[in-house]
Tab-separated table of C-alpha atoms in Angstrom:
chain	number	residue	atom	x	y	z
A	178	UNK	CA	-23.743	1.435	19.056
A	179	UNK	CA	-23.712	-1.263	16.610
A	180	UNK	CA	-27.242	-1.386	16.681
A	181	UNK	CA	-26.987	2.467	15.529
A	182	UNK	CA	-24.574	1.436	12.817
A	183	UNK	CA	-26.367	-1.520	11.792
A	184	UNK	CA	-29.484	0.424	11.192
A	185	UNK	CA	-27.718	3.602	9.491
A	186	UNK	CA	-25.359	1.523	7.223
A	187	UNK	CA	-28.372	-0.559	6.255
A	188	UNK	CA	-30.644	2.407	5.561
A	189	UNK	CA	-27.815	3.784	2.986
A	190	UNK	CA	-27.233	0.787	1.514
A	191	UNK	CA	-31.095	-0.146	1.306
A	192	UNK	CA	-31.691	3.152	-0.771
A	193	UNK	CA	-30.059	3.913	-4.332
A	194	UNK	CA	-28.228	7.064	-3.312
A	195	UNK	CA	-25.245	5.010	-1.335
A	196	UNK	CA	-24.601	3.203	-4.464
A	197	UNK	CA	-24.468	6.019	-6.760
A	198	UNK	CA	-22.025	8.025	-4.561
A	199	UNK	CA	-19.928	4.555	-4.375
A	200	UNK	CA	-20.433	4.533	-8.385
A	201	UNK	CA	-19.934	7.892	-8.993
A	202	UNK	CA	-16.829	8.044	-7.022
A	203	UNK	CA	-15.190	5.109	-8.521
A	204	UNK	CA	-16.295	6.376	-12.437
A	205	UNK	CA	-14.947	9.907	-11.844
A	206	UNK	CA	-11.749	8.565	-10.642
A	207	UNK	CA	-11.310	6.021	-13.571
A	208	UNK	CA	-12.026	8.676	-16.209
A	209	UNK	CA	-9.306	10.674	-14.424
A	210	UNK	CA	-6.971	8.151	-14.360
A	211	UNK	CA	-7.289	6.183	-17.448
A	212	UNK	CA	-9.178	8.216	-20.278
A	213	UNK	CA	-8.792	12.411	-19.759
A	214	UNK	CA	-5.980	13.776	-20.403
A	215	UNK	CA	-4.596	15.772	-17.008
A	216	UNK	CA	-1.830	15.605	-14.998
A	217	UNK	CA	-3.004	12.341	-13.216
A	218	UNK	CA	-3.837	10.152	-16.558
A	219	UNK	CA	-1.740	6.764	-15.376
A	220	UNK	CA	-0.987	6.254	-19.458
A	221	UNK	CA	0.206	9.434	-19.425
A	222	UNK	CA	2.393	10.083	-16.656
A	223	UNK	CA	3.826	6.600	-17.811
A	224	UNK	CA	4.729	5.239	-14.552
A	225	UNK	CA	3.811	2.189	-12.928
A	226	UNK	CA	2.441	4.023	-10.077
A	227	UNK	CA	-1.629	4.642	-8.162
A	228	UNK	CA	0.173	7.847	-6.797
A	229	UNK	CA	-2.336	9.611	-8.975
A	230	UNK	CA	-4.969	8.114	-7.541
A	231	UNK	CA	-3.950	8.698	-4.062
A	232	UNK	CA	-3.991	12.569	-4.861
A	233	UNK	CA	-7.132	12.877	-6.566
A	234	UNK	CA	-9.336	10.784	-4.155
A	235	UNK	CA	-9.359	13.407	-1.645
A	236	UNK	CA	-10.903	16.062	-3.628
A	237	UNK	CA	-13.347	13.829	-4.693
A	238	UNK	CA	-13.917	12.498	-0.895
A	239	UNK	CA	-13.819	16.335	0.124
A	240	UNK	CA	-17.557	16.318	-1.657
A	241	UNK	CA	-18.814	12.772	-1.021
A	242	UNK	CA	-18.604	12.213	2.380
A	243	UNK	CA	-20.082	15.400	3.830
A	244	UNK	CA	-23.013	14.234	1.102
A	245	UNK	CA	-23.247	11.261	3.321
A	246	UNK	CA	-22.728	12.764	6.479
A	247	UNK	CA	-24.982	15.695	6.064
A	248	UNK	CA	-28.223	13.831	6.865
A	249	UNK	CA	-27.020	11.332	9.497
A	250	UNK	CA	-27.882	14.343	12.653
A	251	UNK	CA	-29.557	17.240	10.848
A	252	UNK	CA	-31.976	14.747	9.231
A	253	UNK	CA	-33.048	13.073	12.546
A	254	UNK	CA	-33.649	16.649	14.019
A	255	UNK	CA	-35.431	17.792	10.641
A	256	UNK	CA	-38.133	14.809	10.872
A	257	UNK	CA	-38.067	15.208	14.840
A	258	UNK	CA	-36.989	11.506	15.025
A	259	UNK	CA	-33.950	12.847	17.094
A	260	UNK	CA	-36.129	12.832	20.194
A	261	UNK	CA	-37.637	9.836	19.573
A	262	UNK	CA	-34.034	8.418	19.504
A	263	UNK	CA	-33.027	10.217	23.182
A	264	UNK	CA	-36.129	8.109	24.554
A	265	UNK	CA	-34.518	4.640	23.536
A	266	UNK	CA	-31.712	3.069	25.512
A	267	UNK	CA	-29.141	3.853	23.844
A	268	UNK	CA	-26.494	6.871	24.848
A	269	UNK	CA	-25.682	10.210	22.869
A	270	UNK	CA	-21.770	8.679	22.634
A	271	UNK	CA	-23.496	5.807	20.591
A	272	UNK	CA	-25.438	7.197	18.598
A	273	UNK	CA	-22.923	9.731	17.462
A	274	UNK	CA	-20.295	6.761	17.000
A	275	UNK	CA	-22.626	4.253	15.350
A	276	UNK	CA	-23.930	7.231	12.744
A	277	UNK	CA	-19.887	7.846	12.052
A	278	UNK	CA	-18.905	4.230	11.970
A	279	UNK	CA	-21.565	3.948	9.156
A	280	UNK	CA	-20.272	6.687	7.404
A	281	UNK	CA	-16.903	5.892	7.641
A	282	UNK	CA	-18.007	2.235	6.002
A	283	UNK	CA	-19.010	3.990	2.921
A	284	UNK	CA	-16.010	6.176	2.407
A	285	UNK	CA	-14.389	2.395	2.883
A	286	UNK	CA	-16.642	0.725	0.203
A	287	UNK	CA	-16.379	4.389	-1.896
A	288	UNK	CA	-12.211	2.697	-1.928
A	289	UNK	CA	-12.712	-0.892	-2.936
A	290	UNK	CA	-13.444	-0.747	-6.612
A	291	UNK	CA	-9.784	0.970	-6.475
A	292	UNK	CA	-8.707	-2.847	-6.624
A	293	UNK	CA	-9.263	-2.930	-9.986
A	294	UNK	CA	-7.031	-0.164	-10.796
A	295	UNK	CA	-4.382	-1.748	-8.324
A	296	UNK	CA	-4.541	-4.546	-10.236
A	297	UNK	CA	-4.435	-2.643	-13.954
A	298	UNK	CA	-1.128	-1.138	-13.018
A	299	UNK	CA	0.335	-3.954	-11.742
A	300	UNK	CA	-0.530	-6.188	-14.806
A	301	UNK	CA	0.872	-3.332	-17.314
A	302	UNK	CA	3.951	-2.808	-15.804
A	303	UNK	CA	7.297	-3.576	-17.395
A	304	UNK	CA	7.774	-5.841	-15.757
A	305	UNK	CA	4.880	-7.042	-14.680
A	306	UNK	CA	4.342	-6.610	-10.902
A	307	UNK	CA	6.412	-3.400	-10.993
A	308	UNK	CA	4.803	-1.208	-8.487
A	309	UNK	CA	5.710	0.142	-5.000
A	310	UNK	CA	3.361	-2.322	-3.020
A	311	UNK	CA	5.040	-0.400	0.297
A	312	UNK	CA	4.112	2.925	-0.941
A	313	UNK	CA	0.786	2.105	-2.255
A	314	UNK	CA	-0.385	-0.046	1.577
A	315	UNK	CA	0.717	3.292	3.308
A	316	UNK	CA	-1.255	5.427	0.507
A	317	UNK	CA	-4.107	3.331	1.760
A	318	UNK	CA	-3.978	3.399	4.819
A	319	UNK	CA	-3.548	7.417	4.615
A	320	UNK	CA	-6.514	7.576	2.311
A	321	UNK	CA	-8.684	5.635	4.794
A	322	UNK	CA	-7.638	7.728	7.798
A	323	UNK	CA	-8.483	10.589	6.102
A	324	UNK	CA	-11.987	9.079	4.859
A	325	UNK	CA	-12.238	8.836	8.715
A	326	UNK	CA	-11.248	12.576	9.602
A	327	UNK	CA	-13.664	13.793	6.653
A	328	UNK	CA	-16.458	11.660	8.298
A	329	UNK	CA	-16.007	12.722	11.634
A	330	UNK	CA	-15.803	16.742	10.245
A	331	UNK	CA	-18.824	15.737	8.185
A	332	UNK	CA	-20.703	14.122	11.321
A	333	UNK	CA	-19.789	17.539	13.733
A	334	UNK	CA	-21.333	19.831	10.844
A	335	UNK	CA	-24.411	17.639	10.568
A	336	UNK	CA	-24.788	17.904	14.354
A	337	UNK	CA	-24.662	22.036	14.906
A	338	UNK	CA	-27.578	22.529	12.415
A	339	UNK	CA	-30.832	21.184	11.755
A	340	UNK	CA	-30.803	21.700	8.238
A	341	UNK	CA	-29.272	19.070	5.895
A	342	UNK	CA	-28.648	21.664	3.155
A	343	UNK	CA	-26.185	23.707	5.431
A	344	UNK	CA	-24.952	20.616	6.919
A	345	UNK	CA	-23.125	19.476	3.694
A	346	UNK	CA	-22.160	23.184	3.026
A	347	UNK	CA	-20.558	23.605	6.308
A	348	UNK	CA	-19.251	19.839	5.978
A	349	UNK	CA	-17.497	20.742	2.751
A	350	UNK	CA	-16.307	24.280	3.538
A	351	UNK	CA	-14.802	22.592	6.814
A	352	UNK	CA	-12.781	19.781	4.804
A	353	UNK	CA	-11.553	21.928	2.226
A	354	UNK	CA	-10.167	24.302	4.608
A	355	UNK	CA	-8.330	21.621	6.512
A	356	UNK	CA	-7.327	19.850	3.948
A	357	UNK	CA	-6.163	22.682	1.082
A	358	UNK	CA	-6.917	26.019	2.507
A	359	UNK	CA	-4.716	25.527	6.110
A	360	UNK	CA	-1.595	24.553	3.526
A	361	UNK	CA	-2.274	27.334	1.179
A	362	UNK	CA	-2.095	29.998	4.065
A	363	UNK	CA	1.162	28.426	5.632
A	364	UNK	CA	2.366	28.550	1.693
A	365	UNK	CA	2.232	32.397	1.784
A	366	UNK	CA	4.902	32.271	4.378
A	367	UNK	CA	3.314	35.114	6.708
A	368	UNK	CA	4.214	34.065	10.052
A	369	UNK	CA	7.752	33.191	9.754
A	370	UNK	CA	8.481	30.185	11.474
A	371	UNK	CA	5.093	29.905	12.689
A	372	UNK	CA	4.266	29.174	9.075
A	373	UNK	CA	5.702	25.023	9.904
A	374	UNK	CA	3.355	24.990	12.938
A	375	UNK	CA	0.396	26.242	11.088
A	376	UNK	CA	1.169	23.480	8.359
A	377	UNK	CA	1.271	21.247	10.482
A	378	UNK	CA	-2.493	22.068	11.666
A	379	UNK	CA	-4.054	20.676	8.346
A	380	UNK	CA	-4.593	17.775	6.980
A	381	UNK	CA	-2.729	17.568	3.773
A	382	UNK	CA	0.871	17.707	5.388
A	383	UNK	CA	0.270	14.517	7.214
A	384	UNK	CA	-1.303	12.799	4.584
A	385	UNK	CA	1.305	13.666	1.845
A	386	UNK	CA	3.977	11.496	4.225
A	387	UNK	CA	1.256	7.948	3.576
A	388	UNK	CA	1.734	8.811	-0.005
A	389	UNK	CA	5.505	8.469	0.340
A	390	UNK	CA	4.631	5.154	1.947
A	391	UNK	CA	6.115	6.872	5.561
A	392	UNK	CA	3.506	5.241	7.815
A	393	UNK	CA	5.005	7.762	10.360
A	394	UNK	CA	3.259	7.363	14.173
A	395	UNK	CA	2.682	11.475	14.714
A	396	UNK	CA	1.037	11.329	11.372
A	397	UNK	CA	-1.701	8.645	12.939
A	398	UNK	CA	-1.763	10.047	16.088
A	399	UNK	CA	-2.933	13.478	14.505
A	400	UNK	CA	-5.534	11.910	12.286
A	401	UNK	CA	-6.776	9.907	15.527
A	402	UNK	CA	-6.593	12.941	17.453
A	403	UNK	CA	-9.001	14.685	15.179
A	404	UNK	CA	-11.365	11.960	14.557
A	405	UNK	CA	-11.816	11.966	18.482
A	406	UNK	CA	-11.540	15.310	19.046
A	407	UNK	CA	-14.752	15.722	16.029
A	408	UNK	CA	-16.437	13.101	17.646
A	409	UNK	CA	-16.312	14.930	21.155
A	410	UNK	CA	-17.509	18.057	19.835
A	411	UNK	CA	-20.436	16.039	18.446
A	412	UNK	CA	-21.615	14.665	21.101
A	413	UNK	CA	-21.594	17.872	23.289
A	414	UNK	CA	-23.970	19.546	20.182
A	415	UNK	CA	-25.708	16.457	20.075
A	416	UNK	CA	-26.260	16.584	23.985
A	417	UNK	CA	-27.482	20.038	23.751
A	418	UNK	CA	-30.650	19.438	21.648
A	419	UNK	CA	-31.647	17.086	24.568
């Protein structure tokens, strides 16, 4: 698995596409947080908090992660190298896990520049350092888990199709529906008490707890379960391509 992970990660970081994605994520976040007039602008809000970043980041990652994951399996199949991978002394599980962790790592690298935003808010606070470290740490944990869930869904989308564009669109749709679509369906209050169950099936409700600084074991288990389920289904899908 580590060999696949190393190959995928170095392959991503060895070309400009991954660095462009990381830079684009950071620039877009910075523009919305400090320059554009909007509800996420930290200066307009006037509060020493990074909650605007943690509200904005999932929407950007929703587009970024499927773009990174779309080629993981689909490109291998499109180029005919998936058959070569099957002939190597590596299991399908190792292939899927190696590719998943490489995508998750890219997502983590996208988050690293936000430490600059953290220091900026820390320095500009009145008094200096007037920032909720607990809520910020919890939000980072939640965003990292959400990124892992997006990566798992993206890998699954890439494993069920042999076309990268289709894999991207499918991954984007699945991430959007799981993060925002289910939450919106539950908000219509059409199912009575079942709306609460429906709401808890989506990403948003579990991620929101982390943004309040609440690291709940149920939310941790939920995201880990989503990741494991996505990887399990991906392994089944790739096995069928043998």
